Amino acid sequence: MTDHCCEAMTNRVNVCCDQHDDPFACPDALVDFSARFQEYGLIIHDGGTSSITIEFCPWCGRRLPESQRDRWFDELERHGIDPWEDKVPAEFQDDRWLVSLRQELRPDPPNRPWEAGPGP
């Protein structure tokens, strides 16, 4: 689950409607959040699934996270996956790929024997 910048953004991203299953069909849904790309967008209610990417929260004014869209495509390519031709693995459908990538990129802790605790 993603922590959003403020309570208002969390409420807008998580709007639940008893009349519409799809937020793009619901006139009360204003903001779309793509966990896969870490992007926020204002929904364009024209019958499609378009949104206009935003960089700042309309409610609290904070800068929103940088989009990971280009990095997502780079990671798929690194794994030999063509998103237009191949089945995209489940871990690339949400933000799990970012968590995995951060763990891969995390440096090993330095070897500090004095921090290992008391010896035998």
Tab-separated table of C-alpha atoms in Angstrom:
chain	number	residue	atom	x	y	z
A	1	MET	CA	0.000	0.000	0.000
A	2	THR	CA	1.273	3.428	-0.925
A	3	ASP	CA	1.477	6.279	1.544
A	4	HIS	CA	0.173	9.344	-0.248
A	5	CYS	CA	1.237	12.903	0.523
A	6	CYS	CA	-1.829	13.875	2.559
A	7	GLU	CA	-5.171	12.590	3.790
A	8	ALA	CA	-7.065	14.437	1.058
A	9	MET	CA	-5.004	12.737	-1.663
A	10	THR	CA	-5.468	9.351	0.003
A	11	ASN	CA	-9.228	9.902	0.087
A	12	ARG	CA	-9.362	10.997	-3.567
A	13	VAL	CA	-7.191	8.143	-4.831
A	14	ASN	CA	-9.229	5.584	-2.867
A	15	VAL	CA	-12.724	6.835	-3.764
A	16	CYS	CA	-15.239	3.996	-3.534
A	17	CYS	CA	-18.457	4.191	-5.494
A	18	ASP	CA	-21.391	1.826	-5.156
A	19	GLN	CA	-22.541	2.649	-8.698
A	20	HIS	CA	-19.272	2.330	-10.657
A	21	ASP	CA	-16.628	-0.394	-10.507
A	22	ASP	CA	-14.272	1.590	-12.735
A	23	PRO	CA	-12.985	4.940	-11.429
A	24	PHE	CA	-12.797	6.224	-15.010
A	25	ALA	CA	-16.582	5.747	-15.273
A	26	CYS	CA	-17.322	7.465	-11.948
A	27	PRO	CA	-17.768	11.250	-12.039
A	28	ASP	CA	-16.777	11.420	-8.346
A	29	ALA	CA	-13.339	9.894	-9.007
A	30	LEU	CA	-10.934	12.730	-9.748
A	31	VAL	CA	-7.449	11.305	-9.264
A	32	ASP	CA	-5.875	8.120	-10.600
A	33	PHE	CA	-2.749	6.661	-9.009
A	34	SER	CA	-0.635	4.158	-10.925
A	35	ALA	CA	1.355	2.127	-8.407
A	36	ARG	CA	3.278	0.554	-11.289
A	37	PHE	CA	4.595	3.918	-12.506
A	38	GLN	CA	4.227	5.897	-9.249
A	39	GLU	CA	2.205	8.470	-11.211
A	40	TYR	CA	-0.748	10.600	-10.187
A	41	GLY	CA	-3.149	11.961	-12.762
A	42	LEU	CA	-6.373	13.912	-13.042
A	43	ILE	CA	-8.949	11.654	-14.687
A	44	ILE	CA	-10.387	12.831	-17.998
A	45	HIS	CA	-14.015	11.715	-17.980
A	46	ASP	CA	-14.506	11.215	-21.708
A	47	GLY	CA	-15.395	7.520	-21.722
A	48	GLY	CA	-11.773	6.350	-21.931
A	49	THR	CA	-8.988	5.741	-19.422
A	50	SER	CA	-6.920	8.881	-19.948
A	51	SER	CA	-5.550	11.118	-17.254
A	52	ILE	CA	-3.338	14.180	-17.114
A	53	THR	CA	-0.203	13.548	-15.055
A	54	ILE	CA	0.287	15.964	-12.173
A	55	GLU	CA	3.510	16.768	-10.326
A	56	PHE	CA	2.078	18.509	-7.255
A	57	CYS	CA	-0.770	17.612	-4.925
A	58	PRO	CA	-3.789	19.852	-5.569
A	59	TRP	CA	-4.661	19.772	-1.839
A	60	CYS	CA	-1.416	20.082	0.140
A	61	GLY	CA	0.894	21.407	-2.590
A	62	ARG	CA	3.659	18.860	-2.010
A	63	ARG	CA	5.722	17.625	-4.931
A	64	LEU	CA	4.581	14.139	-5.896
A	65	PRO	CA	7.052	11.280	-6.522
A	66	GLU	CA	8.953	11.242	-9.785
A	67	SER	CA	7.370	8.997	-12.407
A	68	GLN	CA	8.986	5.583	-12.758
A	69	ARG	CA	7.465	4.906	-16.205
A	70	ASP	CA	10.777	5.031	-18.116
A	71	ARG	CA	12.506	2.964	-15.438
A	72	TRP	CA	9.683	0.358	-15.642
A	73	PHE	CA	10.271	-0.094	-19.376
A	74	ASP	CA	14.053	-0.219	-18.795
A	75	GLU	CA	13.628	-2.968	-16.180
A	76	LEU	CA	11.388	-5.010	-18.466
A	77	GLU	CA	13.988	-4.709	-21.223
A	78	ARG	CA	16.733	-5.733	-18.775
A	79	HIS	CA	14.705	-8.895	-18.064
A	80	GLY	CA	14.200	-9.550	-21.791
A	81	ILE	CA	10.468	-8.764	-21.680
A	82	ASP	CA	8.729	-6.861	-24.456
A	83	PRO	CA	5.548	-5.407	-22.883
A	84	TRP	CA	3.876	-5.162	-26.299
A	85	GLU	CA	4.548	-8.796	-27.240
A	86	ASP	CA	5.198	-10.773	-24.034
A	87	LYS	CA	3.116	-11.446	-20.958
A	88	VAL	CA	4.180	-8.969	-18.291
A	89	PRO	CA	4.877	-10.783	-14.987
A	90	ALA	CA	2.573	-10.062	-12.040
A	91	GLU	CA	5.319	-8.344	-10.048
A	92	PHE	CA	5.495	-5.678	-12.779
A	93	GLN	CA	1.745	-4.959	-12.592
A	94	ASP	CA	2.067	-2.882	-9.404
A	95	ASP	CA	4.868	-1.448	-7.275
A	96	ARG	CA	6.426	-4.818	-6.321
A	97	TRP	CA	9.027	-4.422	-9.071
A	98	LEU	CA	10.258	-1.218	-7.415
A	99	VAL	CA	10.573	-2.890	-4.016
A	100	SER	CA	12.556	-5.737	-5.595
A	101	LEU	CA	14.751	-3.293	-7.504
A	102	ARG	CA	15.501	-1.274	-4.373
A	103	GLN	CA	16.531	-4.473	-2.569
A	104	GLU	CA	18.821	-5.422	-5.473
A	105	LEU	CA	20.436	-1.983	-5.460
A	106	ARG	CA	20.861	-1.782	-1.681
A	107	PRO	CA	24.554	-2.055	-0.866
A	108	ASP	CA	25.690	-4.831	1.420
A	109	PRO	CA	26.322	-3.612	4.954
A	110	PRO	CA	29.977	-2.986	5.684
A	111	ASN	CA	31.887	-5.781	7.358
A	112	ARG	CA	32.323	-4.450	10.901
A	113	PRO	CA	33.272	-7.301	13.219
A	114	TRP	CA	33.164	-4.967	16.228
A	115	GLU	CA	29.388	-4.549	15.666
A	116	ALA	CA	28.700	-8.292	15.677
A	117	GLY	CA	28.210	-8.370	19.443
A	118	PRO	CA	30.060	-10.265	22.146
A	119	GLY	CA	32.202	-13.162	21.064
A	120	PRO	CA	32.354	-16.697	22.462
